[in-house]
Coordinates of C-alpha atoms in Angstrom, one line a residue:
Chain N
X1 CA -25.7 -37.7 -3.4
X2 CA -24.0 -35.7 -6.1
X3 CA -25.2 -32.2 -6.2
X4 CA -26.7 -31.3 -9.6
X5 CA -24.3 -28.4 -10.3
X6 CA -21.4 -30.7 -9.7
X7 CA -22.9 -33.2 -12.0
X8 CA -23.2 -30.7 -14.5
X9 CA -19.7 -29.4 -14.3
X10 CA -18.5 -32.9 -14.4
X11 CA -20.5 -33.4 -17.7
X12 CA -19.4 -30.5 -19.1
X13 CA -15.8 -31.3 -18.3
X14 CA -16.4 -34.7 -20.0
X15 CA -17.6 -33.2 -23.1
X16 CA -14.7 -30.7 -23.3
X17 CA -12.4 -33.7 -23.2
X18 CA -14.3 -35.6 -25.8
X19 CA -14.6 -32.6 -28.1
X20 CA -10.9 -31.7 -27.7
X21 CA -9.5 -30.9 -31.1
X22 CA -5.8 -31.8 -31.3
X23 CA -4.9 -28.4 -32.6
X24 CA -2.5 -28.1 -35.1
X25 CA -0.9 -24.7 -34.4
X26 CA -1.9 -23.6 -38.0
X27 CA -5.5 -24.3 -37.3
X28 CA -7.5 -21.6 -35.8
X29 CA -8.8 -22.5 -32.0
X30 CA -12.3 -21.9 -31.4
X31 CA -13.9 -20.7 -28.3
X32 CA -11.1 -19.2 -26.3
X33 CA -11.7 -17.7 -22.9
X34 CA -8.9 -15.4 -21.3
X35 CA -8.2 -15.6 -17.6
X36 CA -6.7 -11.9 -17.1
X37 CA -6.4 -8.7 -18.4
X38 CA -3.0 -9.3 -19.8
X39 CA -4.2 -12.4 -21.7
X40 CA -7.1 -10.4 -22.9
X41 CA -4.8 -8.1 -24.8
X42 CA -3.3 -11.1 -26.6
X43 CA -6.8 -12.4 -27.5
X44 CA -8.2 -9.0 -28.5
X45 CA -5.2 -8.2 -30.5
X46 CA -4.5 -11.4 -32.2
X47 CA -7.5 -13.4 -32.5
X48 CA -10.8 -13.1 -34.8
X49 CA -13.7 -12.0 -32.9
X50 CA -15.6 -15.1 -33.5
X51 CA -12.8 -17.0 -31.6
X52 CA -13.2 -15.1 -28.6
X53 CA -15.7 -16.9 -26.0
X54 CA -14.9 -14.8 -22.9
X55 CA -12.7 -12.2 -21.5
X56 CA -11.7 -11.3 -17.9
X57 CA -13.7 -9.0 -15.8
X58 CA -10.8 -6.4 -16.2
X59 CA -11.0 -6.5 -20.1
X60 CA -12.6 -3.0 -20.4
X61 CA -11.0 -1.2 -17.5
X62 CA -8.8 1.9 -17.8
X63 CA -5.5 -0.3 -17.5
X64 CA -6.6 -2.4 -20.6
X65 CA -5.0 -1.3 -23.9
X66 CA -7.9 -2.9 -26.1
X67 CA -10.5 -1.9 -23.7
X68 CA -12.5 -0.3 -26.6
X69 CA -12.7 -3.7 -28.3
X70 CA -13.7 -5.5 -25.1
X71 CA -17.2 -4.3 -24.7
X72 CA -18.5 -6.6 -27.4
X73 CA -17.6 -9.8 -25.6
X74 CA -18.9 -11.7 -22.4
X75 CA -16.8 -11.5 -19.4
X76 CA -15.9 -14.6 -17.2
X77 CA -14.7 -14.7 -13.7
X78 CA -11.4 -17.0 -13.9
X79 CA -12.8 -19.8 -11.8
X80 CA -13.0 -23.4 -13.0
X81 CA -16.8 -23.4 -12.7
X82 CA -17.4 -20.6 -14.9
X83 CA -14.8 -21.2 -17.3
X84 CA -16.0 -24.7 -18.1
X85 CA -19.6 -23.7 -18.3
X86 CA -18.6 -21.6 -21.4
X87 CA -17.2 -24.8 -23.0
X88 CA -13.8 -23.5 -24.2
X89 CA -11.6 -25.2 -26.7
X90 CA -9.0 -23.4 -24.9
X91 CA -8.0 -20.8 -22.4
X92 CA -5.4 -18.3 -22.6
X93 CA -3.7 -16.7 -19.5
X94 CA -0.6 -15.1 -17.9
X95 CA -1.6 -15.2 -14.1
X96 CA -5.4 -15.5 -14.1
X97 CA -7.0 -18.4 -12.3
X98 CA -4.4 -18.9 -9.9
X99 CA -1.3 -21.3 -9.9
X100 CA -3.5 -24.6 -10.1
X101 CA -5.9 -23.8 -12.8
X102 CA -3.6 -24.9 -15.7
X103 CA -3.3 -28.3 -14.3
X104 CA -7.0 -28.8 -13.6
X105 CA -8.1 -27.6 -17.0
X106 CA -5.4 -29.8 -18.7
X107 CA -7.0 -32.7 -16.9
X108 CA -10.5 -32.1 -18.0
X109 CA -9.3 -31.6 -21.7
X110 CA -9.2 -27.8 -22.0
X111 CA -6.0 -26.6 -23.7
X112 CA -4.2 -23.8 -21.8
X113 CA -2.2 -21.3 -23.8
X114 CA 0.3 -19.9 -21.2
X115 CA 2.0 -16.6 -22.0
X116 CA 5.4 -16.4 -20.7
X117 CA 6.7 -13.1 -18.7
X118 CA 8.5 -11.0 -21.2
X119 CA 12.0 -9.8 -19.8
X120 CA 13.0 -7.9 -22.9
X121 CA 11.8 -6.6 -26.3
X122 CA 13.1 -9.8 -27.9
X123 CA 10.7 -11.8 -25.7
X124 CA 7.8 -9.4 -26.1
X125 CA 8.4 -10.1 -29.9
X126 CA 8.6 -13.9 -29.2
X127 CA 5.4 -13.6 -27.1
X128 CA 3.5 -12.2 -29.9
X129 CA 4.5 -14.7 -32.3
X130 CA 4.2 -17.9 -30.3
X131 CA 0.9 -16.8 -28.8
X132 CA -0.5 -16.0 -32.3
X133 CA 0.7 -19.3 -33.5
X134 CA -1.1 -21.0 -30.8
X135 CA -4.5 -19.2 -31.5
X136 CA -3.9 -20.2 -35.3
X137 CA -3.4 -16.7 -36.2
X138 CA 0.4 -17.2 -37.0
X139 CA 0.4 -14.6 -39.9
X140 CA -0.8 -12.0 -37.5
X141 CA 1.9 -12.5 -35.1
X142 CA 4.4 -12.2 -38.0
X143 CA 3.0 -9.2 -39.0
X144 CA 3.1 -7.8 -35.5
X145 CA 6.8 -8.8 -35.1
X146 CA 7.6 -7.1 -38.4
X147 CA 5.9 -3.9 -37.3
X148 CA 7.9 -4.1 -34.0
X149 CA 11.0 -4.2 -36.0
X150 CA 9.9 -1.5 -38.4
X151 CA 9.1 0.9 -35.1
X152 CA 12.3 0.0 -33.6
X153 CA 14.4 0.7 -36.6
X154 CA 12.7 3.9 -36.9
X155 CA 13.7 4.8 -33.3
X156 CA 17.2 3.7 -33.8
X157 CA 17.2 6.1 -37.0
X158 CA 16.4 9.0 -34.7
X159 CA 19.6 8.5 -33.0
X160 CA 20.9 9.4 -29.4
X161 CA 18.6 12.0 -27.8
X162 CA 20.4 12.2 -24.5
X163 CA 18.6 13.1 -21.3
X164 CA 18.4 11.0 -18.3
X165 CA 15.0 9.4 -18.1
X166 CA 13.5 8.0 -15.0
X167 CA 10.4 5.7 -15.4
X168 CA 8.2 6.4 -12.4
X169 CA 4.7 5.1 -11.7
X170 CA 2.4 6.7 -9.5
X171 CA 2.8 4.1 -6.6
X172 CA 6.5 5.3 -6.5
X173 CA 8.0 2.2 -8.3
X174 CA 11.1 3.0 -10.5
X175 CA 12.6 0.7 -13.4
X176 CA 16.2 0.2 -13.1
X177 CA 18.7 -1.7 -15.3
X178 CA 17.7 -4.7 -17.2
X179 CA 13.9 -5.3 -18.2
X180 CA 11.7 -4.1 -20.9
X181 CA 11.3 -0.5 -19.4
X182 CA 15.0 -0.1 -19.3
X183 CA 15.4 -1.5 -22.8
X184 CA 12.4 1.1 -24.0
X185 CA 14.4 3.9 -22.6
X186 CA 17.4 2.9 -24.3
X187 CA 15.7 2.2 -27.6
X188 CA 14.3 5.8 -27.3
X189 CA 17.8 7.1 -27.5
X190 CA 17.7 8.3 -23.8
X191 CA 19.8 6.8 -20.7
X192 CA 18.0 5.2 -17.7
X193 CA 18.4 7.6 -14.5
X194 CA 18.1 4.9 -12.2
X195 CA 21.0 2.9 -12.0
X196 CA 20.1 0.2 -9.8
X197 CA 19.1 -3.4 -11.2
X198 CA 15.4 -4.2 -11.6
X199 CA 12.5 -2.7 -10.2
X200 CA 12.8 -0.6 -7.0
X201 CA 11.2 2.5 -5.0
X202 CA 11.9 6.0 -5.8
X203 CA 14.6 7.3 -3.7
X204 CA 13.7 10.7 -2.5
X205 CA 17.3 11.5 -1.1
X206 CA 18.9 10.7 -4.6
X207 CA 16.0 13.4 -6.1
X208 CA 17.6 16.0 -3.6
X209 CA 20.9 16.0 -5.3
X210 CA 20.3 15.1 -9.0
X211 CA 17.2 15.4 -11.2
X212 CA 16.2 13.3 -14.3
X213 CA 15.7 15.5 -17.4
X214 CA 12.5 13.4 -18.5
X215 CA 10.2 11.5 -16.2
X216 CA 8.2 8.6 -17.9
X217 CA 5.2 8.9 -15.8
X218 CA 3.3 5.6 -15.7
X219 CA 0.0 4.6 -14.3
X220 CA -0.6 8.5 -13.3
X221 CA -3.7 8.0 -15.4
X222 CA -5.7 5.6 -13.2
X223 CA -8.7 6.9 -11.2
X224 CA -6.8 6.2 -8.2
X225 CA -3.5 7.4 -9.1
X226 CA -3.5 10.7 -7.1
X227 CA -4.9 9.4 -3.9
X228 CA -2.2 6.8 -2.8
X229 CA -1.3 8.0 0.8
X230 CA 1.9 6.0 0.9
X231 CA 3.6 6.6 -2.6
X232 CA 6.6 8.7 -2.4
X233 CA 5.3 10.6 -5.5
X234 CA 3.2 12.7 -3.0
X235 CA 6.3 14.1 -1.2
X236 CA 7.1 17.4 -2.1
X237 CA 10.8 16.6 -3.2
X238 CA 9.1 14.2 -5.7
X239 CA 6.6 16.8 -6.8
X240 CA 9.1 19.3 -7.5
X241 CA 11.1 17.0 -9.7
X242 CA 8.0 16.2 -11.6
X243 CA 7.5 20.0 -12.0
X244 CA 11.0 20.5 -13.1
X245 CA 11.5 17.7 -15.5
X246 CA 9.9 17.2 -19.0
X247 CA 6.9 14.6 -17.9
X248 CA 5.9 12.1 -20.6
X249 CA 2.6 10.4 -19.5
X250 CA 2.7 6.7 -20.2
X251 CA -0.7 5.3 -19.6
X252 CA -0.6 2.2 -17.5
X253 CA -2.2 0.4 -20.2
X254 CA 0.8 0.6 -22.6
X255 CA 3.2 -1.1 -20.2
X256 CA 1.0 -3.1 -17.6
X257 CA 1.3 -6.5 -19.8
X258 CA 4.5 -5.9 -21.8
X259 CA 3.1 -6.9 -25.0
X260 CA 4.1 -5.4 -28.3
X261 CA 2.4 -1.9 -27.8
X262 CA 4.9 -1.3 -25.2
X263 CA 6.7 0.6 -28.1
X264 CA 4.0 3.3 -27.8
X265 CA 5.8 4.3 -24.7
X266 CA 9.2 4.1 -26.4
X267 CA 8.0 6.4 -28.9
X268 CA 6.3 8.7 -26.5
X269 CA 9.7 9.0 -24.7
X270 CA 11.6 9.6 -27.8
X271 CA 9.2 12.2 -29.2
X272 CA 10.2 15.8 -29.4
X273 CA 8.5 17.8 -26.6
X274 CA 5.8 19.4 -28.4
X275 CA 4.6 15.9 -29.7
X276 CA 4.5 14.1 -26.1
Chain Y
X1 CA 12.7 10.1 40.5
X2 CA 10.4 13.1 40.1
X3 CA 8.1 13.9 37.3
X4 CA 10.2 16.9 36.3
X5 CA 13.2 14.8 35.8
X6 CA 11.6 12.0 34.2
X7 CA 10.1 14.3 31.6
X8 CA 13.4 16.3 31.2
X9 CA 15.0 12.9 30.6
X10 CA 12.7 11.7 27.9
X11 CA 12.8 15.1 26.2
X12 CA 16.5 14.6 25.8
X13 CA 15.8 11.2 24.7
X14 CA 13.5 12.4 22.3
X15 CA 15.8 15.1 21.0
X16 CA 18.6 12.5 20.9
X17 CA 16.4 10.0 18.9
X18 CA 15.1 12.4 16.5
X19 CA 18.6 13.5 15.7
X20 CA 19.9 10.0 15.5
X21 CA 17.1 9.6 12.8
X22 CA 18.5 12.4 10.8
X23 CA 21.8 10.5 10.5
X24 CA 20.3 7.6 8.6
X25 CA 19.0 7.5 5.0
X26 CA 20.2 6.3 1.7
X27 CA 22.7 8.9 1.2
X28 CA 25.7 8.6 3.5
X29 CA 26.0 11.9 5.3
X30 CA 28.6 12.3 8.1
X31 CA 27.4 13.9 11.3
X32 CA 29.3 17.4 10.3
X33 CA 27.1 17.5 7.1
X34 CA 23.9 16.6 9.1
X35 CA 24.5 19.3 11.7
X36 CA 25.4 21.8 8.9
X37 CA 22.3 21.1 7.3
X38 CA 20.2 21.2 10.6
X39 CA 21.6 24.6 11.0
X40 CA 20.8 25.7 7.4
X41 CA 24.5 25.9 6.4
X42 CA 24.7 22.9 4.6
X43 CA 25.0 22.1 0.8
X44 CA 21.6 22.6 -0.8
X45 CA 21.0 18.9 -1.4
X46 CA 21.9 18.2 2.4
X47 CA 19.4 20.8 3.5
X48 CA 16.7 19.1 1.5
X49 CA 17.6 15.7 2.6
X50 CA 17.8 16.8 6.4
X51 CA 14.7 19.3 6.4
X52 CA 12.4 17.8 3.9
X53 CA 13.0 14.1 4.2
X54 CA 14.7 12.8 7.3
X55 CA 13.3 15.4 9.9
X56 CA 9.8 15.3 8.8
X57 CA 9.9 11.5 8.9
X58 CA 11.4 11.5 12.4
X59 CA 9.0 14.1 13.5
X60 CA 6.1 12.1 11.9
X61 CA 7.2 9.0 13.9
X62 CA 7.6 10.9 17.2
X63 CA 4.0 12.7 16.6
X64 CA 2.4 9.1 16.1
X65 CA 4.2 7.9 19.0
X66 CA 3.2 10.8 21.4
X67 CA -0.4 10.2 20.0
X68 CA -0.7 6.7 20.8
X69 CA 1.2 7.0 24.0
X70 CA -1.1 9.6 25.3
X71 CA -4.1 7.7 23.9
X72 CA -3.1 4.6 25.8
X73 CA -2.3 6.2 29.1
X74 CA -5.6 8.2 28.9
X75 CA -7.9 5.0 28.1
X76 CA -6.1 2.8 30.8
X77 CA -7.0 5.7 33.2
X78 CA -10.4 5.8 32.4
X79 CA -11.0 2.3 32.1
X80 CA -8.6 1.3 35.0
X81 CA -7.0 -1.3 33.1
X82 CA -3.5 -1.4 32.0
X83 CA -4.2 -3.4 28.9
X84 CA -6.6 -0.7 27.3
X85 CA -4.8 0.9 24.4
X86 CA -6.0 2.2 20.9
X87 CA -4.7 -0.9 18.9
X88 CA -6.0 -3.7 21.4
X89 CA -9.3 -1.9 21.8
X90 CA -9.7 -1.7 18.2
X91 CA -9.9 2.3 18.0
X92 CA -6.7 2.2 15.5
X93 CA -8.2 -0.5 13.4
X94 CA -11.5 1.3 13.2
X95 CA -9.7 4.4 12.2
X96 CA -8.0 2.6 9.5
X97 CA -11.1 1.4 8.3
X98 CA -12.6 4.9 8.2
X99 CA -9.6 5.9 6.0
X100 CA -9.7 3.0 3.5
X101 CA -13.6 3.4 3.3
X102 CA -12.9 6.9 1.9
X103 CA -10.3 5.6 -0.2
X104 CA -12.2 2.8 -1.7
X105 CA -15.1 5.2 -2.6
X106 CA -12.9 7.3 -4.4
X107 CA -13.2 10.3 -2.0
X108 CA -9.8 10.6 -0.7
X109 CA -7.9 13.9 -0.4
X110 CA -5.5 14.6 2.4
X111 CA -8.5 16.0 4.5
X112 CA -11.2 13.5 3.9
X113 CA -8.8 10.7 4.7
X114 CA -7.8 12.5 8.2
X115 CA -11.5 13.2 9.0
X116 CA -12.5 9.7 8.0
X117 CA -9.6 8.1 10.2
X118 CA -10.8 10.3 13.0
X119 CA -14.5 9.4 12.9
X120 CA -13.6 5.8 12.9
X121 CA -11.5 6.3 15.9
X122 CA -14.2 8.4 17.6
X123 CA -16.9 5.9 16.6
X124 CA -14.8 3.2 18.4
X125 CA -13.8 5.1 21.5
X126 CA -17.5 6.1 21.9
X127 CA -18.6 2.5 21.8
X128 CA -16.2 1.4 24.3
X129 CA -16.9 4.2 26.5
X130 CA -20.5 3.1 26.5
X131 CA -19.5 -0.5 27.2
X132 CA -17.5 0.6 30.2
X133 CA -20.5 2.5 31.7
X134 CA -22.7 -0.9 31.4
X135 CA -20.0 -3.4 32.4
X136 CA -17.4 -3.5 35.3
X137 CA -15.6 -6.5 33.5
X138 CA -12.2 -5.9 32.3
X139 CA -12.3 -9.0 30.4
X140 CA -15.4 -8.1 28.7
X141 CA -14.3 -4.6 27.8
X142 CA -11.0 -6.1 26.3
X143 CA -13.3 -8.7 24.3
X144 CA -15.5 -6.0 22.9
X145 CA -12.1 -4.2 21.7
X146 CA -11.0 -7.4 20.1
X147 CA -14.5 -7.9 18.4
X148 CA -14.1 -4.3 17.1
X149 CA -10.7 -5.0 15.7
X150 CA -11.8 -7.9 14.2
X151 CA -14.9 -6.5 12.7
X152 CA -12.8 -3.5 11.4
X153 CA -10.3 -6.2 10.1
X154 CA -13.1 -8.1 8.2
X155 CA -14.4 -4.9 6.4
X156 CA -11.2 -4.1 5.2
X157 CA -10.5 -7.6 4.1
X158 CA -13.9 -7.2 2.1
X159 CA -12.8 -4.1 0.7
X160 CA -9.3 -5.5 -0.3
X161 CA -11.5 -8.5 -2.0
X162 CA -13.6 -6.0 -3.8
X163 CA -10.4 -3.9 -4.7
X164 CA -11.5 -2.1 -8.0
X165 CA -7.9 -2.9 -9.6
X166 CA -5.0 -4.9 -8.8
X167 CA -3.0 -1.6 -8.4
X168 CA -5.0 -0.3 -5.5
X169 CA -4.4 -3.4 -3.3
X170 CA -1.1 -2.1 -1.8
X171 CA -2.7 1.3 -1.1
X172 CA -5.4 -0.3 1.1
X173 CA -3.1 -2.9 2.7
X174 CA -0.7 -0.3 3.9
X175 CA -3.2 1.1 6.1
X176 CA -2.8 -1.9 8.4
X177 CA 0.8 -2.3 8.1
X178 CA 1.7 1.2 9.5
X179 CA 4.5 3.3 8.2
X180 CA 6.0 6.9 8.4
X181 CA 8.1 6.6 5.2
X182 CA 7.9 9.4 2.6
X183 CA 5.9 11.6 5.0
X184 CA 6.2 15.4 4.8
X185 CA 5.6 18.3 6.9
X186 CA 2.2 18.5 4.8
X187 CA 1.1 15.2 6.6
X188 CA 2.0 16.6 9.9
X189 CA 0.4 20.1 9.3
X190 CA -2.9 18.3 8.3
X191 CA -2.9 16.1 11.5
X192 CA -1.5 18.7 14.0
X193 CA -4.8 20.4 14.8
X194 CA -6.5 17.2 15.7
X195 CA -3.8 16.0 17.7
X196 CA -3.4 19.3 19.5
X197 CA -7.2 18.8 20.3
X198 CA -6.8 15.5 21.6
X199 CA -3.9 16.1 23.6
X200 CA -5.7 19.2 25.2
X201 CA -8.6 17.1 26.1
X202 CA -6.1 14.8 27.9
X203 CA -4.7 17.6 29.7
X204 CA -8.0 18.9 30.9
X205 CA -8.8 15.3 32.1
X206 CA -5.7 14.4 33.8
X207 CA -6.5 15.3 37.2
X208 CA -9.9 13.7 37.1
X209 CA -8.1 10.4 35.7
X210 CA -5.9 10.8 38.9
X211 CA -8.8 10.8 41.2
X212 CA -10.7 8.2 39.0
X213 CA -7.8 5.7 40.0
X214 CA -9.3 5.8 43.6
X215 CA -12.5 4.4 42.3
X216 CA -15.6 5.9 40.6
X217 CA -17.4 6.7 44.0
X218 CA -14.2 8.2 45.5
X219 CA -13.8 10.3 42.4
X220 CA -17.3 11.5 42.6
X221 CA -16.9 12.4 46.1
X222 CA -13.8 14.4 45.4
X223 CA -15.9 16.3 42.7
X224 CA -15.1 14.7 39.6
X225 CA -17.5 14.9 36.9
X226 CA -17.3 11.4 35.6
X227 CA -19.6 12.1 32.4
X228 CA -17.5 15.0 31.4
X229 CA -14.0 13.1 32.2
X230 CA -15.4 10.1 30.0
X231 CA -16.3 12.6 27.3
X232 CA -12.9 14.2 27.3
X233 CA -11.0 11.0 27.1
X234 CA -13.3 9.3 24.4
X235 CA -13.0 12.8 22.4
X236 CA -9.2 12.9 23.0
X237 CA -8.4 9.2 22.2
X238 CA -10.5 9.7 19.1
X239 CA -8.9 12.8 17.8
X240 CA -5.3 11.8 18.9
X241 CA -5.5 8.2 17.3
X242 CA -7.4 9.3 14.5
X243 CA -4.4 12.0 13.7
X244 CA -2.0 9.1 14.3
X245 CA -3.6 6.8 11.8
X246 CA -4.1 9.6 9.2
X247 CA -0.3 10.1 9.2
X248 CA 1.1 6.6 9.6
X249 CA -1.9 3.9 9.3
X250 CA -2.7 1.4 12.3
X251 CA 0.2 1.0 14.4
X252 CA -0.4 -1.2 17.6
X253 CA 1.0 -1.5 21.1
X254 CA 3.1 1.7 21.6
X255 CA 0.0 2.9 23.7
X256 CA 0.2 0.0 25.9
X257 CA 4.1 -0.3 26.3
X258 CA 4.8 3.5 26.9
X259 CA 2.5 4.0 29.9
X260 CA 3.4 0.6 31.3
X261 CA 7.0 1.6 31.4
X262 CA 6.6 5.0 33.0
X263 CA 3.9 3.9 35.3
X264 CA 6.4 2.8 38.3
X265 CA 8.0 6.2 38.1
X266 CA 5.0 8.1 38.4
X267 CA 3.4 6.3 41.4
X268 CA 1.0 4.6 39.0
X269 CA -0.9 7.8 38.9
X270 CA -3.1 7.9 35.6
X271 CA -2.9 11.6 35.5
X272 CA 0.8 11.9 35.8
X273 CA 1.4 9.0 33.4
X274 CA 0.1 11.0 30.4
X275 CA 2.9 13.3 29.7
X276 CA 5.7 10.8 30.2
X277 CA 3.9 8.0 28.4
X278 CA 3.5 10.3 25.4
X279 CA 7.1 11.2 25.1
X280 CA 8.1 7.7 25.6
X281 CA 5.8 6.6 23.0
X282 CA 7.5 9.3 20.9
X283 CA 10.8 7.9 21.6
X284 CA 9.9 4.3 20.9
X285 CA 8.4 4.9 17.5
X286 CA 11.5 7.0 16.5
X287 CA 13.7 4.3 17.5
X288 CA 11.4 1.8 15.9
X289 CA 11.7 3.6 12.9
X290 CA 15.4 3.8 12.8
X291 CA 15.2 0.0 13.3
X292 CA 13.2 -0.6 10.3
X293 CA 15.5 1.4 8.2
X294 CA 18.8 -0.4 9.5
X295 CA 17.3 -3.9 9.3
X296 CA 18.7 -5.5 6.0
X297 CA 15.3 -6.5 4.2
X298 CA 14.7 -6.5 0.8
X299 CA 12.0 -3.9 1.0
X300 CA 11.6 -1.7 4.0
X301 CA 10.0 -3.4 7.1
X302 CA 6.8 -1.5 8.0
X303 CA 6.8 0.4 11.2
X304 CA 3.4 -1.1 12.4
X305 CA 5.0 -4.8 11.9
X306 CA 8.0 -3.8 14.0
X307 CA 5.7 -2.4 16.7
X308 CA 3.5 -5.6 16.8
X309 CA 6.4 -7.8 17.0
X310 CA 7.9 -6.1 19.8
X311 CA 4.5 -4.8 21.6
X312 CA 2.5 -8.1 21.3
X313 CA 5.0 -10.1 23.4
X314 CA 5.1 -7.4 26.0
X315 CA 1.2 -7.3 26.0
X316 CA 1.2 -10.9 26.6
X317 CA 3.6 -10.5 29.5
X318 CA 1.8 -7.6 31.1
X319 CA -1.5 -9.8 30.9
X320 CA 0.4 -12.7 32.4
X321 CA 1.8 -10.6 35.1
X322 CA -1.8 -9.3 36.1
X323 CA -3.1 -12.7 35.9
X324 CA -0.4 -14.1 38.3
X325 CA -1.0 -10.9 40.8
X326 CA -4.8 -11.4 40.9

């Protein structure tokens, strides 16, 4: 015998399949569910409130940029059953729901808007535009892209500020050459202290010989930031570097998802000391 | 080999291992610069690297090894079972659980983590000591330890499952992997009083442990206070293992390998095993930590992983040898 719950899910899946609208990208997609906190940002930042059928359970947490807007919406666990019970027209995700969720949802007729991983500011902008278009909010995407261009131009107009800048998270991760953070540091008119490629961990020995002028301290704002027993940032050598450099606090919410609001971080890094 | 020669040899090995550990790091430092820094005459950067980064890390590995080696030797003496050690008996896992519970509930400071680790270790050793009184079966005791370890692992998995955010997962997970990377003198200073207390308990119990090797009745006849001995070893193992876990997380098998290797040199006397086993435990972990830094992996291998990879086969080998003898 087929359990009643399974039957109801299959029925909903069938209904979802039948009611699927072949979305023209200029049309607004109704009833969208977000599967992770990065996707939440795109949905909260680009969609109209009436388009949002549900957000991820992390939407209102401290590392969510639009957490203040999230309280008005229902949260849904990124599980197939819970998603289907909300009868969405589309879901939006970066990683939420696991690797097999896309295939499953598409098989039952739910459109999946997959946000790509941004590797630089150009792809940050492109993500905003393509995601906005997929949500039926192409104009909003263009507005955000134009705003990004304006802010970057303003940073460029400031000129080179100098000062080696280390992006350091509370867990001890550092951003090397390449990637969004490196570009933010350079666009802010400074140079990246970390000269290795990609992400790495803080090398305490290097700090013994050479100190950054500016430390862009990421994720030091979280509730557990100060308690990570394993982080090199607890070490006296790192603590001294943090005391001696100019520290610019970069809330985790600004950079966690590499969405358009990462420019907040660039502006903070570029800001004169009294404004940072 | 006399005990004194063995101890002197191990002290020399320990000093050599710690000095060797000071030669390895991300900054290439020739031996001359390392020795200049060790004497305080080096360049300021070199002095910081040696005295604040490399030496504390090496001493942390040594301290953890001493604590686990001594705890293993003492527990083996008390339970008269060469397979007993903090990792196998779940003491390390319970200590790590104590630390992660504090972390999970947002009450983590240096001191609360250390105290929680020691509470977890003491609870586990007390439970084992109670079980040891009630059963004479070595297998039952080991199984209780395995059960404790599994339970602690399950609760830690639950905490990982309920982690408040994706960023705290690594923090919780690291307690089970074990590492002395980024340890400073502050970490050593925090654990030192508890470790000293644990080692003192073992030192006081050493003679009784030697007598206990002849059997409980004979030991009693020789005037050994069994209850006091049990209490000293339980308290010592709880304090020392808790101190070790508070520095490095859960690191297994050192407590089984070190006593096993020194036992033939001290006439299989549990009391005489304590000091050399603790020194050898220290040497093993310093060498292990040199190993994790030299193995070219994308991210540094965890010391606890390395210890388990080497220690687990030795554990199986010891168990197999025991089975063959019996």
